[in-house]
């Protein structure tokens, strides 16, 4: 009768020792996948407006790339860049944005940013816009959920 508790305790101890390397490896993998998204915001829209800009700060602990964005509130989302060439502002779509390890990439007006096309509703200050960023690291794609706050349009934010 006293053997049964010892057997269970011994089994738990053995299983714990066997699982310890797996748990440590899992923690290391999770730490490698860390992506930080801060200051995510979307500019408010007027009734009938079908496009909106998204701005945020994005940082990866390892070299990675932002390769896609989507939102259930838009038919399409694209990564864009603004540049000034000879006094003329030009916007172009980017296939990806490199995320050097440990560096923060700022997505802002007049620079890299995200465009939402075919938005399904007016975006009012205080609303929240769900986004999914697709980040590529070491050949694998990771989906990063983000909620951007809608802010009023006041100058260049």
CSV table of C-alpha atoms in Angstrom, one decimal:
chain,number,residue,atom,x,y,z
A,1,UNK,CA,0.0,0.0,0.0
A,2,UNK,CA,2.9,2.4,0.7
A,3,UNK,CA,4.5,1.4,-2.7
A,4,UNK,CA,1.7,3.1,-4.7
A,5,UNK,CA,2.4,6.7,-3.7
A,6,UNK,CA,6.2,6.2,-4.2
A,7,UNK,CA,5.6,4.8,-7.7
A,8,UNK,CA,3.5,7.8,-8.7
A,9,UNK,CA,6.0,10.3,-7.2
A,10,UNK,CA,8.9,8.5,-8.9
A,11,UNK,CA,7.0,8.5,-12.2
A,12,UNK,CA,6.2,12.2,-11.9
A,13,UNK,CA,9.8,13.0,-11.1
A,14,UNK,CA,11.1,10.9,-14.1
A,15,UNK,CA,8.5,12.5,-16.4
A,16,UNK,CA,9.5,16.0,-15.1
A,17,UNK,CA,13.2,15.3,-15.8
A,18,UNK,CA,12.4,14.0,-19.3
A,19,UNK,CA,10.2,17.0,-20.2
A,20,UNK,CA,12.6,19.6,-18.8
A,21,UNK,CA,14.7,19.8,-22.0
A,22,UNK,CA,11.5,20.1,-24.1
A,23,UNK,CA,10.2,22.9,-21.9
A,24,UNK,CA,13.5,24.8,-22.1
A,25,UNK,CA,13.7,24.4,-25.9
A,26,UNK,CA,10.1,25.6,-26.2
A,27,UNK,CA,10.8,28.7,-24.2
A,28,UNK,CA,13.8,29.4,-26.4
A,29,UNK,CA,11.7,29.0,-29.5
A,30,UNK,CA,9.0,31.3,-28.1
A,31,UNK,CA,11.7,33.9,-27.2
A,32,UNK,CA,13.0,33.8,-30.8
A,33,UNK,CA,9.5,34.6,-32.1
A,34,UNK,CA,9.1,37.8,-30.1
A,35,UNK,CA,7.8,40.7,-32.2
A,36,UNK,CA,6.9,43.9,-30.5
A,37,UNK,CA,4.2,46.2,-32.0
A,38,UNK,CA,3.7,49.6,-30.3
A,39,UNK,CA,1.8,52.8,-31.0
A,40,UNK,CA,-0.5,51.2,-33.6
A,41,UNK,CA,-3.0,53.7,-34.9
A,42,UNK,CA,-5.3,54.3,-37.8
A,43,UNK,CA,-6.4,57.7,-39.1
A,44,UNK,CA,-10.1,58.3,-38.8
A,45,UNK,CA,-12.1,58.4,-42.0
A,46,UNK,CA,-15.1,60.4,-43.3
A,47,UNK,CA,-18.3,58.7,-44.4
A,48,UNK,CA,-17.8,57.0,-47.8
A,49,UNK,CA,-14.0,57.1,-47.6
A,50,UNK,CA,-12.6,53.7,-48.7
A,51,UNK,CA,-9.0,54.0,-47.7
A,52,UNK,CA,-7.1,54.6,-44.5
A,53,UNK,CA,-3.5,54.8,-43.3
A,54,UNK,CA,-2.1,52.6,-40.5
A,55,UNK,CA,1.0,53.7,-38.5
A,56,UNK,CA,2.9,51.8,-35.9
A,57,UNK,CA,6.3,50.8,-34.5
A,58,UNK,CA,7.6,47.3,-35.2
A,59,UNK,CA,10.6,45.5,-33.7
A,60,UNK,CA,11.9,42.0,-34.0
A,61,UNK,CA,14.4,40.3,-31.8
A,62,UNK,CA,15.9,38.5,-34.8
A,63,UNK,CA,16.3,39.5,-38.5
A,64,UNK,CA,12.9,39.3,-40.1
A,65,UNK,CA,10.6,40.8,-42.7
A,66,UNK,CA,7.1,42.2,-42.7
A,67,UNK,CA,5.6,40.4,-45.8
A,68,UNK,CA,1.9,41.0,-45.5
A,69,UNK,CA,-0.9,42.7,-43.6
A,70,UNK,CA,-4.6,42.0,-43.5
A,71,UNK,CA,-7.7,43.2,-41.6
A,72,UNK,CA,-11.3,42.0,-41.5
A,73,UNK,CA,-12.3,45.7,-41.9
A,74,UNK,CA,-10.7,46.1,-45.4
A,75,UNK,CA,-10.9,44.2,-48.6
A,76,UNK,CA,-7.1,44.6,-49.0
A,77,UNK,CA,-4.1,45.9,-47.0
A,78,UNK,CA,-0.8,46.8,-48.5
A,79,UNK,CA,2.6,47.9,-47.3
A,80,UNK,CA,3.5,51.3,-48.8
A,81,UNK,CA,6.4,53.8,-48.9
A,82,UNK,CA,6.2,57.5,-49.4
A,83,UNK,CA,9.2,59.4,-50.9
A,84,UNK,CA,9.9,62.9,-52.0
A,85,UNK,CA,11.5,63.0,-55.5
A,86,UNK,CA,12.2,66.5,-56.8
A,87,UNK,CA,9.5,68.1,-54.7
A,88,UNK,CA,6.9,65.5,-55.8
A,89,UNK,CA,5.6,63.0,-53.2
A,90,UNK,CA,5.4,59.5,-54.5
A,91,UNK,CA,3.7,56.5,-52.9
A,92,UNK,CA,4.6,52.9,-54.0
A,93,UNK,CA,3.7,49.5,-52.8
A,94,UNK,CA,6.4,47.4,-51.1
A,95,UNK,CA,6.5,43.6,-51.2
A,96,UNK,CA,8.2,43.5,-47.8
A,97,UNK,CA,10.0,45.6,-45.2
A,98,UNK,CA,13.2,44.3,-43.6
A,99,UNK,CA,13.2,44.2,-39.8
A,100,UNK,CA,16.9,44.2,-38.7
A,101,UNK,CA,17.4,42.4,-35.4
A,102,UNK,CA,16.8,44.6,-32.4
A,103,UNK,CA,15.9,47.7,-34.4
A,104,UNK,CA,12.6,49.5,-34.4
A,105,UNK,CA,11.0,50.2,-37.8
A,106,UNK,CA,8.6,53.2,-37.7
A,107,UNK,CA,5.6,53.1,-40.0
A,108,UNK,CA,4.5,56.8,-40.3
A,109,UNK,CA,3.1,59.4,-42.7
A,110,UNK,CA,5.6,60.4,-45.4
A,111,UNK,CA,7.5,57.1,-44.9
A,112,UNK,CA,6.7,53.4,-44.7
A,113,UNK,CA,3.1,52.8,-43.7
A,114,UNK,CA,0.2,50.4,-44.2
A,115,UNK,CA,-2.8,51.2,-46.4
A,116,UNK,CA,-6.2,49.7,-46.0
A,117,UNK,CA,-8.3,49.6,-49.2
A,118,UNK,CA,-12.0,48.9,-49.4
A,119,UNK,CA,-12.7,49.6,-45.8
A,120,UNK,CA,-16.1,48.3,-44.8
A,121,UNK,CA,-17.2,51.0,-42.4
A,122,UNK,CA,-16.3,54.6,-41.3
A,123,UNK,CA,-13.5,54.6,-38.8
A,124,UNK,CA,-14.3,56.9,-36.0
A,125,UNK,CA,-12.0,58.2,-33.2
A,126,UNK,CA,-11.9,55.6,-30.4
A,127,UNK,CA,-12.7,52.6,-32.7
A,128,UNK,CA,-10.4,49.7,-32.8
A,129,UNK,CA,-9.1,48.1,-36.0
A,130,UNK,CA,-7.9,44.5,-35.9
A,131,UNK,CA,-4.9,43.7,-38.1
A,132,UNK,CA,-2.8,40.7,-38.7
A,133,UNK,CA,0.9,41.2,-39.6
A,134,UNK,CA,2.6,38.4,-41.4
A,135,UNK,CA,6.3,38.3,-40.4
A,136,UNK,CA,8.8,36.0,-42.0
A,137,UNK,CA,11.7,34.7,-39.9
A,138,UNK,CA,14.2,32.1,-41.0
A,139,UNK,CA,11.8,31.0,-43.8
A,140,UNK,CA,8.8,30.6,-41.5
A,141,UNK,CA,5.8,32.9,-41.4
A,142,UNK,CA,4.4,34.1,-38.1
A,143,UNK,CA,1.0,35.8,-37.7
A,144,UNK,CA,1.0,38.7,-35.3
A,145,UNK,CA,-2.4,40.0,-34.2
A,146,UNK,CA,-2.5,43.8,-33.6
A,147,UNK,CA,-5.3,46.1,-32.6
A,148,UNK,CA,-4.9,49.7,-33.8
A,149,UNK,CA,-6.6,52.6,-32.2
A,150,UNK,CA,-8.5,55.0,-34.5
A,151,UNK,CA,-7.3,58.6,-33.9
A,152,UNK,CA,-8.6,61.9,-35.4
A,153,UNK,CA,-6.7,63.4,-38.3
A,154,UNK,CA,-4.8,66.3,-36.8
A,155,UNK,CA,-1.7,67.3,-38.8
A,156,UNK,CA,0.9,64.6,-39.4
A,157,UNK,CA,0.7,62.1,-36.6
